[in-house]
mmCIF file of C-alpha atoms in Angstrom:
data_model
loop_
_atom_site.group_PDB
_atom_site.id
_atom_site.type_symbol
_atom_site.label_atom_id
_atom_site.label_comp_id
_atom_site.label_asym_id
_atom_site.label_seq_id
_atom_site.Cartn_x
_atom_site.Cartn_y
_atom_site.Cartn_z
ATOM 1 C CA GLU B 1 49.080 -28.533 -39.503
ATOM 2 C CA VAL B 2 49.121 -29.519 -35.845
ATOM 3 C CA GLN B 3 47.322 -32.805 -35.243
ATOM 4 C CA LEU B 4 46.802 -34.782 -32.057
ATOM 5 C CA VAL B 5 45.195 -38.208 -32.227
ATOM 6 C CA GLU B 6 44.230 -40.091 -29.081
ATOM 7 C CA SER B 7 43.830 -43.854 -29.064
ATOM 8 C CA GLY B 8 43.533 -46.742 -26.652
ATOM 9 C CA GLY B 9 40.151 -46.042 -25.127
ATOM 10 C CA GLY B 10 37.509 -48.677 -24.569
ATOM 11 C CA LEU B 11 35.557 -50.660 -21.998
ATOM 12 C CA VAL B 12 37.496 -51.820 -18.943
ATOM 13 C CA GLN B 13 36.494 -53.348 -15.628
ATOM 14 C CA PRO B 14 37.000 -51.502 -12.354
ATOM 15 C CA GLY B 15 40.433 -52.089 -10.895
ATOM 16 C CA ARG B 16 42.016 -52.833 -14.245
ATOM 17 C CA SER B 17 44.496 -50.764 -16.265
ATOM 18 C CA LEU B 18 44.467 -49.002 -19.607
ATOM 19 C CA ARG B 19 47.032 -46.985 -21.531
ATOM 20 C CA LEU B 20 46.048 -44.116 -23.781
ATOM 21 C CA SER B 21 48.284 -42.746 -26.499
ATOM 22 C CA CYS B 22 48.377 -39.293 -28.052
ATOM 23 C CA THR B 23 50.172 -39.272 -31.392
ATOM 24 C CA ALA B 24 51.298 -35.835 -32.513
ATOM 25 C CA SER B 25 52.238 -34.447 -35.904
ATOM 26 C CA GLY B 26 52.801 -31.090 -37.555
ATOM 27 C CA PHE B 27 55.178 -29.684 -34.930
ATOM 28 C CA THR B 28 58.416 -30.531 -33.121
ATOM 29 C CA PHE B 29 56.920 -32.669 -30.361
ATOM 30 C CA GLY B 30 59.934 -32.581 -28.072
ATOM 31 C CA ASP B 31 59.781 -28.791 -27.790
ATOM 32 C CA TYR B 32 56.373 -28.772 -26.113
ATOM 33 C CA ALA B 33 54.751 -29.789 -22.872
ATOM 34 C CA MET B 34 51.648 -31.957 -23.190
ATOM 35 C CA SER B 35 48.572 -32.248 -21.023
ATOM 36 C CA TRP B 36 45.611 -34.592 -20.550
ATOM 37 C CA PHE B 37 42.056 -33.568 -19.732
ATOM 38 C CA ARG B 38 38.836 -35.508 -19.384
ATOM 39 C CA GLN B 39 35.104 -34.960 -19.573
ATOM 40 C CA ALA B 40 32.621 -37.283 -17.924
ATOM 41 C CA PRO B 41 29.351 -37.811 -19.823
ATOM 42 C CA GLY B 42 27.253 -34.649 -19.667
ATOM 43 C CA LYS B 43 29.757 -32.907 -17.394
ATOM 44 C CA GLY B 44 32.371 -30.178 -17.650
ATOM 45 C CA LEU B 45 36.077 -30.318 -18.353
ATOM 46 C CA GLU B 46 38.580 -31.614 -15.805
ATOM 47 C CA TRP B 47 42.353 -31.363 -15.942
ATOM 48 C CA VAL B 48 44.111 -34.714 -15.415
ATOM 49 C CA GLY B 49 47.811 -33.965 -15.647
ATOM 50 C CA PHE B 50 50.736 -32.419 -17.472
ATOM 51 C CA ILE B 51 54.239 -33.357 -18.607
ATOM 52 C CA ARG B 52 56.924 -30.796 -19.273
ATOM 53 C CA SER B 53 59.296 -30.998 -22.198
ATOM 54 C CA LYS B 54 62.692 -32.590 -21.648
ATOM 55 C CA ALA B 55 64.225 -29.109 -21.710
ATOM 56 C CA TYR B 56 62.305 -28.448 -18.493
ATOM 57 C CA GLY B 57 63.067 -31.793 -16.961
ATOM 58 C CA GLY B 58 60.172 -33.812 -18.382
ATOM 59 C CA THR B 59 58.524 -33.644 -14.966
ATOM 60 C CA THR B 60 54.839 -34.173 -14.321
ATOM 61 C CA GLU B 61 51.922 -32.718 -12.385
ATOM 62 C CA TYR B 62 48.639 -34.463 -11.592
ATOM 63 C CA ALA B 63 45.178 -33.759 -10.317
ATOM 64 C CA ALA B 64 44.551 -35.111 -6.833
ATOM 65 C CA SER B 65 41.811 -37.414 -8.159
ATOM 66 C CA VAL B 66 44.306 -39.407 -10.244
ATOM 67 C CA LYS B 67 47.620 -38.917 -8.440
ATOM 68 C CA GLY B 68 49.205 -42.257 -7.602
ATOM 69 C CA ARG B 69 46.997 -44.110 -10.108
ATOM 70 C CA PHE B 70 47.727 -42.340 -13.410
ATOM 71 C CA THR B 71 51.126 -41.720 -14.989
ATOM 72 C CA ILE B 72 51.930 -39.463 -17.915
ATOM 73 C CA SER B 73 55.019 -40.185 -20.002
ATOM 74 C CA ARG B 74 56.363 -39.240 -23.387
ATOM 75 C CA ASP B 75 58.430 -40.731 -26.207
ATOM 76 C CA ASP B 76 59.861 -37.825 -28.150
ATOM 77 C CA SER B 77 61.379 -40.151 -30.767
ATOM 78 C CA LYS B 78 57.869 -41.311 -31.683
ATOM 79 C CA SER B 79 56.029 -38.021 -30.957
ATOM 80 C CA ILE B 80 53.690 -39.797 -28.553
ATOM 81 C CA ALA B 81 52.413 -38.878 -25.120
ATOM 82 C CA TYR B 82 50.974 -41.616 -22.925
ATOM 83 C CA LEU B 83 48.478 -41.753 -20.106
ATOM 84 C CA GLN B 84 48.848 -44.949 -18.091
ATOM 85 C CA MET B 85 45.729 -45.461 -15.989
ATOM 86 C CA ASN B 86 45.816 -48.031 -13.183
ATOM 87 C CA SER B 87 43.268 -49.054 -10.559
ATOM 88 C CA LEU B 88 40.483 -47.599 -12.653
ATOM 89 C CA LYS B 89 37.252 -46.583 -10.983
ATOM 90 C CA THR B 90 33.775 -46.114 -12.421
ATOM 91 C CA GLU B 91 34.177 -42.369 -11.873
ATOM 92 C CA ASP B 92 37.091 -42.374 -14.351
ATOM 93 C CA THR B 93 34.574 -42.933 -17.157
ATOM 94 C CA ALA B 94 35.042 -40.017 -19.521
ATOM 95 C CA VAL B 95 36.281 -38.815 -22.879
ATOM 96 C CA TYR B 96 40.010 -38.210 -22.521
ATOM 97 C CA TYR B 97 41.673 -35.435 -24.492
ATOM 98 C CA CYS B 98 45.332 -34.641 -24.977
ATOM 99 C CA THR B 99 46.522 -31.131 -25.695
ATOM 100 C CA ARG B 100 49.672 -29.394 -26.760
ATOM 101 C CA VAL B 101 50.800 -26.851 -24.195
ATOM 102 C CA ARG B 102 52.370 -23.561 -25.245
ATOM 103 C CA VAL B 103 53.248 -20.864 -22.719
ATOM 104 C CA ILE B 104 51.730 -23.091 -20.007
ATOM 105 C CA VAL B 105 48.315 -23.174 -21.670
ATOM 106 C CA SER B 106 46.668 -25.628 -24.047
ATOM 107 C CA ASP B 107 46.469 -24.472 -27.643
ATOM 108 C CA TYR B 108 45.593 -27.574 -29.686
ATOM 109 C CA TRP B 109 43.289 -30.429 -28.654
ATOM 110 C CA GLY B 110 42.888 -33.945 -29.959
ATOM 111 C CA GLN B 111 39.489 -35.371 -30.845
ATOM 112 C CA GLY B 112 39.310 -37.453 -27.663
ATOM 113 C CA THR B 113 38.970 -41.126 -26.808
ATOM 114 C CA LEU B 114 36.222 -42.632 -24.664
ATOM 115 C CA VAL B 115 37.094 -44.690 -21.614
ATOM 116 C CA THR B 116 34.253 -46.600 -19.971
ATOM 117 C CA VAL B 117 34.918 -48.246 -16.624
ATOM 118 C CA SER B 118 32.197 -50.750 -15.867
ATOM 119 C CA SER B 119 31.757 -54.347 -14.779
ATOM 120 C CA ASP T 1 42.370 -25.379 -5.134
ATOM 121 C CA ILE T 2 41.245 -22.280 -7.013
ATOM 122 C CA GLN T 3 37.515 -22.282 -7.715
ATOM 123 C CA MET T 4 36.322 -20.789 -10.994
ATOM 124 C CA THR T 5 32.737 -19.563 -11.236
ATOM 125 C CA GLN T 6 31.142 -18.626 -14.529
ATOM 126 C CA SER T 7 27.965 -16.640 -15.033
ATOM 127 C CA PRO T 8 25.495 -17.096 -16.406
ATOM 128 C CA SER T 9 25.311 -20.903 -16.654
ATOM 129 C CA SER T 10 23.304 -20.476 -19.831
ATOM 130 C CA LEU T 11 21.964 -17.690 -21.993
ATOM 131 C CA SER T 12 19.747 -17.278 -25.010
ATOM 132 C CA ALA T 13 20.777 -14.792 -27.651
ATOM 133 C CA SER T 14 20.020 -13.866 -31.236
ATOM 134 C CA VAL T 15 22.298 -13.744 -34.238
ATOM 135 C CA GLY T 16 24.046 -10.374 -34.207
ATOM 136 C CA ASP T 17 23.827 -9.902 -30.439
ATOM 137 C CA ARG T 18 26.792 -8.896 -28.317
ATOM 138 C CA VAL T 19 27.334 -11.515 -25.640
ATOM 139 C CA THR T 20 29.402 -11.288 -22.471
ATOM 140 C CA ILE T 21 30.314 -14.175 -20.169
ATOM 141 C CA THR T 22 32.004 -13.610 -16.838
ATOM 142 C CA CYS T 23 34.404 -15.807 -14.908
ATOM 143 C CA ARG T 24 35.456 -15.213 -11.307
ATOM 144 C CA ALA T 25 38.378 -16.864 -9.540
ATOM 145 C CA SER T 26 38.301 -17.616 -5.813
ATOM 146 C CA GLN T 27 41.711 -15.981 -5.468
ATOM 147 C CA GLY T 28 43.929 -13.824 -7.629
ATOM 148 C CA ILE T 29 45.343 -15.524 -10.703
ATOM 149 C CA SER T 30 47.007 -12.536 -12.407
ATOM 150 C CA ASN T 31 46.189 -13.012 -16.101
ATOM 151 C CA TYR T 32 46.635 -16.796 -16.203
ATOM 152 C CA LEU T 33 43.195 -17.352 -17.664
ATOM 153 C CA ALA T 34 42.125 -19.179 -20.823
ATOM 154 C CA TRP T 35 38.807 -19.523 -22.631
ATOM 155 C CA PHE T 36 37.637 -22.550 -24.622
ATOM 156 C CA GLN T 37 34.677 -23.203 -26.895
ATOM 157 C CA GLN T 38 33.052 -26.622 -27.154
ATOM 158 C CA LYS T 39 30.325 -27.695 -29.551
ATOM 159 C CA PRO T 40 28.210 -30.808 -28.864
ATOM 160 C CA GLY T 41 30.114 -34.022 -29.489
ATOM 161 C CA LYS T 42 33.299 -32.182 -30.380
ATOM 162 C CA ALA T 43 36.617 -31.486 -28.706
ATOM 163 C CA PRO T 44 37.139 -28.110 -27.076
ATOM 164 C CA LYS T 45 38.779 -25.382 -29.117
ATOM 165 C CA SER T 46 41.185 -22.883 -27.601
ATOM 166 C CA LEU T 47 40.096 -19.279 -28.015
ATOM 167 C CA ILE T 48 42.020 -17.024 -25.641
ATOM 168 C CA TYR T 49 45.038 -17.251 -23.354
ATOM 169 C CA ALA T 50 46.623 -14.806 -20.918
ATOM 170 C CA ALA T 51 43.124 -13.395 -20.383
ATOM 171 C CA SER T 52 43.093 -11.336 -23.564
ATOM 172 C CA SER T 53 45.368 -12.860 -26.239
ATOM 173 C CA LEU T 54 43.687 -14.609 -29.151
ATOM 174 C CA GLN T 55 44.924 -18.044 -30.121
ATOM 175 C CA SER T 56 46.119 -18.358 -33.704
ATOM 176 C CA GLY T 57 43.250 -18.376 -36.189
ATOM 177 C CA VAL T 58 40.584 -17.216 -33.761
ATOM 178 C CA PRO T 59 38.448 -14.417 -35.218
ATOM 179 C CA SER T 60 38.622 -10.970 -33.687
ATOM 180 C CA LYS T 61 34.923 -11.021 -32.769
ATOM 181 C CA PHE T 62 36.123 -12.852 -29.658
ATOM 182 C CA SER T 63 37.801 -10.776 -26.991
ATOM 183 C CA GLY T 64 38.801 -11.286 -23.403
ATOM 184 C CA SER T 65 39.613 -8.986 -20.552
ATOM 185 C CA GLY T 66 40.331 -8.952 -16.854
ATOM 186 C CA SER T 67 43.038 -9.579 -14.328
ATOM 187 C CA GLY T 68 43.218 -10.777 -10.760
ATOM 188 C CA THR T 69 39.878 -12.417 -9.989
ATOM 189 C CA ASP T 70 37.380 -11.088 -12.551
ATOM 190 C CA PHE T 71 37.391 -11.875 -16.256
ATOM 191 C CA THR T 72 35.089 -11.570 -19.236
ATOM 192 C CA LEU T 73 34.713 -13.166 -22.647
ATOM 193 C CA THR T 74 32.861 -11.084 -25.214
ATOM 194 C CA ILE T 75 31.527 -12.130 -28.600
ATOM 195 C CA SER T 76 30.910 -8.922 -30.504
ATOM 196 C CA SER T 77 28.329 -10.158 -32.997
ATOM 197 C CA LEU T 78 26.987 -13.644 -32.410
ATOM 198 C CA GLN T 79 26.900 -15.894 -35.461
ATOM 199 C CA PRO T 80 25.262 -19.318 -35.894
ATOM 200 C CA GLU T 81 28.618 -21.093 -35.526
ATOM 201 C CA ASP T 82 29.159 -19.454 -32.110
ATOM 202 C CA PHE T 83 26.352 -21.325 -30.381
ATOM 203 C CA ALA T 84 28.288 -23.599 -28.052
ATOM 204 C CA THR T 85 29.432 -24.027 -24.463
ATOM 205 C CA TYR T 86 32.249 -21.800 -23.252
ATOM 206 C CA TYR T 87 34.648 -22.634 -20.419
ATOM 207 C CA CYS T 88 37.191 -20.542 -18.553
ATOM 208 C CA GLN T 89 40.271 -22.202 -17.047
ATOM 209 C CA GLN T 90 42.944 -20.909 -14.695
ATOM 210 C CA TYR T 91 46.544 -22.018 -15.074
ATOM 211 C CA ASN T 92 48.047 -19.845 -12.349
ATOM 212 C CA SER T 93 48.580 -22.847 -10.096
ATOM 213 C CA TYR T 94 48.033 -26.603 -9.987
ATOM 214 C CA PRO T 95 45.541 -28.110 -10.174
ATOM 215 C CA TRP T 96 44.360 -26.280 -13.262
ATOM 216 C CA THR T 97 40.652 -25.707 -12.792
ATOM 217 C CA PHE T 98 37.692 -24.863 -14.999
ATOM 218 C CA GLY T 99 34.503 -22.945 -14.633
ATOM 219 C CA GLN T 100 31.330 -24.994 -14.928
ATOM 220 C CA GLY T 101 30.647 -23.728 -18.439
ATOM 221 C CA THR T 102 28.235 -21.288 -20.067
ATOM 222 C CA LYS T 103 25.897 -22.651 -22.718
ATOM 223 C CA VAL T 104 25.034 -20.108 -25.403
ATOM 224 C CA GLU T 105 21.774 -21.021 -27.099
ATOM 225 C CA ILE T 106 19.731 -19.574 -29.926
ATOM 226 C CA LYS T 107 16.823 -17.349 -28.881
#
């Protein structure tokens, strides 16, 4: 059974950093791209970024709203995808979801982790 | 960026009704269109990819169609567990973008 579990969320002050983890199980992690999405309270879904599998270079893509501040990485030996978030802003407050990507589209979602940016 | 527009934003329907939600892209996206279902307080669930292909385990009462700029999601016979918010998403080009969502409520 495919499982994705996000962790690392919490309350953080504006300008500070936070790293989210997405621990995967039930599939060969290294064979898949992974993506991060977010959802601000009461709002719709927003794509954050994407990391390709090592077979496709392990390269990344980002939304303009986070480019230069957020970094997605992966540790295939641990089956974990990371979202490093720097220079956080109040508008980054959201539930963050990771997804497995198959054929360039998300198929499985984690349960999400809440990030609150507030002083 | 490609803008995705869903209609309606919300609808009320009864159990057993056939429901159709539309999604329009601001430019052609071929069939690079996915649909997701989200229930309150829960993570989204993937329903359809490539405009019309069901994700594994998704019941056949869900169907999708369309290509280019106009797409539809149809639920053939609405059941209590189908009351949720539905989102379309294009993955033709970065940034991936979503429609604003369609909330399906009980009449």
